[in-house]
Amino acid sequence: MPRITSKDVAREAGVSQTTVSFVLNGRDEHGLSAETRRRVLETAERLGYVPSGAGRALRKGRSNVVLCVVPDLPVAEAMERFKLALGRSLSEAGYTCVYLHHAGTTTPLAELWQHVQPAVVVAFGGLPPADARSLLRAEIPLLNGVFAPDDTSLTGLSQEAVGRMQIEHLAARGHRHIGYAALDDPRERPFCLPRLQGATRACSDLGLPSPHVVSMRYSRASAQAAVAEWTQGATPVTAVAAFNDLIALAVLASCRTQHIAVPDDLALIGVDDLPVSSLAVPSLTTIGMALTVAAGNLTARILSMAGAAAPAAPSEPGAGDILAVVERETT
């Protein structure tokens, strides 16, 4: 079936194509009657006319697409929830959020900008310098390094605050020797390193020894070795802060096989508040994140760069606006 065009709408409504363009673009400076506007709009709806996105982008010089470039990250529920929240938030403002998973290949992205003409490019990681320069030449706004550890103002989500809150929660329950379960995956370093840094600084501020760090993988053997190292050394730890809920659940399962009682022998706290965390036995204490709030903060900045009106977002949202301890049975 051929695509319905503005010419078809004009012919069916008995008006010129220019009139159709004025009506569908909301222009009211040409003295068109209310009846003419009504007839054009009803005809367009009846015929199923959809404006050409490419044509609209050509006229405006930009599309209503926000292109988010995502680096090579492991599939994680928290990130997927954030991406969905960002897509919904931008959609409510009339923008379409498109995700490009770019695994660090050497292929330049400049050709993509030419085809899509995005309103804004949002790089979750850092764009290669050549690609950033191509955006500058094309005069396309760029938000670079959204999840960079040294710039939390875009979302209000501080990874260092995550690690700090874990330690503060455990210390408040009397734990002095604390382990940290890091994830042995270089793709997670932008998140894992600042969380560990926050945990280490919190221990220092509280007068506690530095956390006993063990790097783990998502495997039973890795979890068993980590638990043995924490509990069988000269100075056993009494609590563990884990990089995320999945690592924490692996530790929890290994404690069960090694007959270590949680939380009596070893307390445990994760990050992300995954649904499965509340189903574990015992249920997992964790750090929850208000990802809808974080996505709203980023949306406000994106719309500002696109020149669109946006609700005011806090310039420096505090960790308390985004993060909260979800206390359950493991602490």
Tab-separated table of N, CA and C in Angstrom, residues 19 102-103 135 151 186 204 222 256 260 301 323:
chain	number	residue	atom	x	y	z
A	19	THR	N	-1.565	24.799	2.376
A	19	THR	CA	-2.510	24.907	3.496
A	19	THR	C	-2.365	23.710	4.437
A	102	HIS	N	27.651	0.684	21.071
A	102	HIS	CA	28.890	0.861	20.315
A	102	HIS	C	30.023	0.245	21.118
A	103	ALA	N	30.531	-0.888	20.644
A	103	ALA	CA	31.501	-1.674	21.420
A	103	ALA	C	32.935	-1.229	21.178
A	135	LEU	N	30.882	15.779	15.814
A	135	LEU	CA	29.651	16.381	16.333
A	135	LEU	C	29.805	17.891	16.472
A	151	ASP	N	31.635	13.227	37.289
A	151	ASP	CA	30.533	14.117	36.908
A	151	ASP	C	29.209	13.432	37.223
A	186	PRO	N	36.351	-5.884	33.509
A	186	PRO	CA	36.806	-4.529	33.162
A	186	PRO	C	35.695	-3.631	32.636
A	204	SER	N	37.846	4.997	56.244
A	204	SER	CA	38.845	5.915	56.781
A	204	SER	C	38.188	6.984	57.655
A	222	SER	N	34.246	-18.929	42.420
A	222	SER	CA	34.763	-17.616	42.799
A	222	SER	C	34.154	-17.161	44.117
A	256	ARG	N	25.818	-20.360	52.635
A	256	ARG	CA	24.963	-21.498	53.000
A	256	ARG	C	25.724	-22.816	52.840
A	260	ILE	N	27.949	-20.933	57.042
A	260	ILE	CA	28.183	-19.625	57.654
A	260	ILE	C	26.840	-18.919	57.765
A	301	ARG	N	18.469	18.090	31.412
A	301	ARG	CA	19.698	18.608	30.795
A	301	ARG	C	19.663	18.423	29.275
A	323	LEU	N	19.383	7.689	46.285
A	323	LEU	CA	19.808	6.449	46.925
A	323	LEU	C	19.132	6.254	48.278
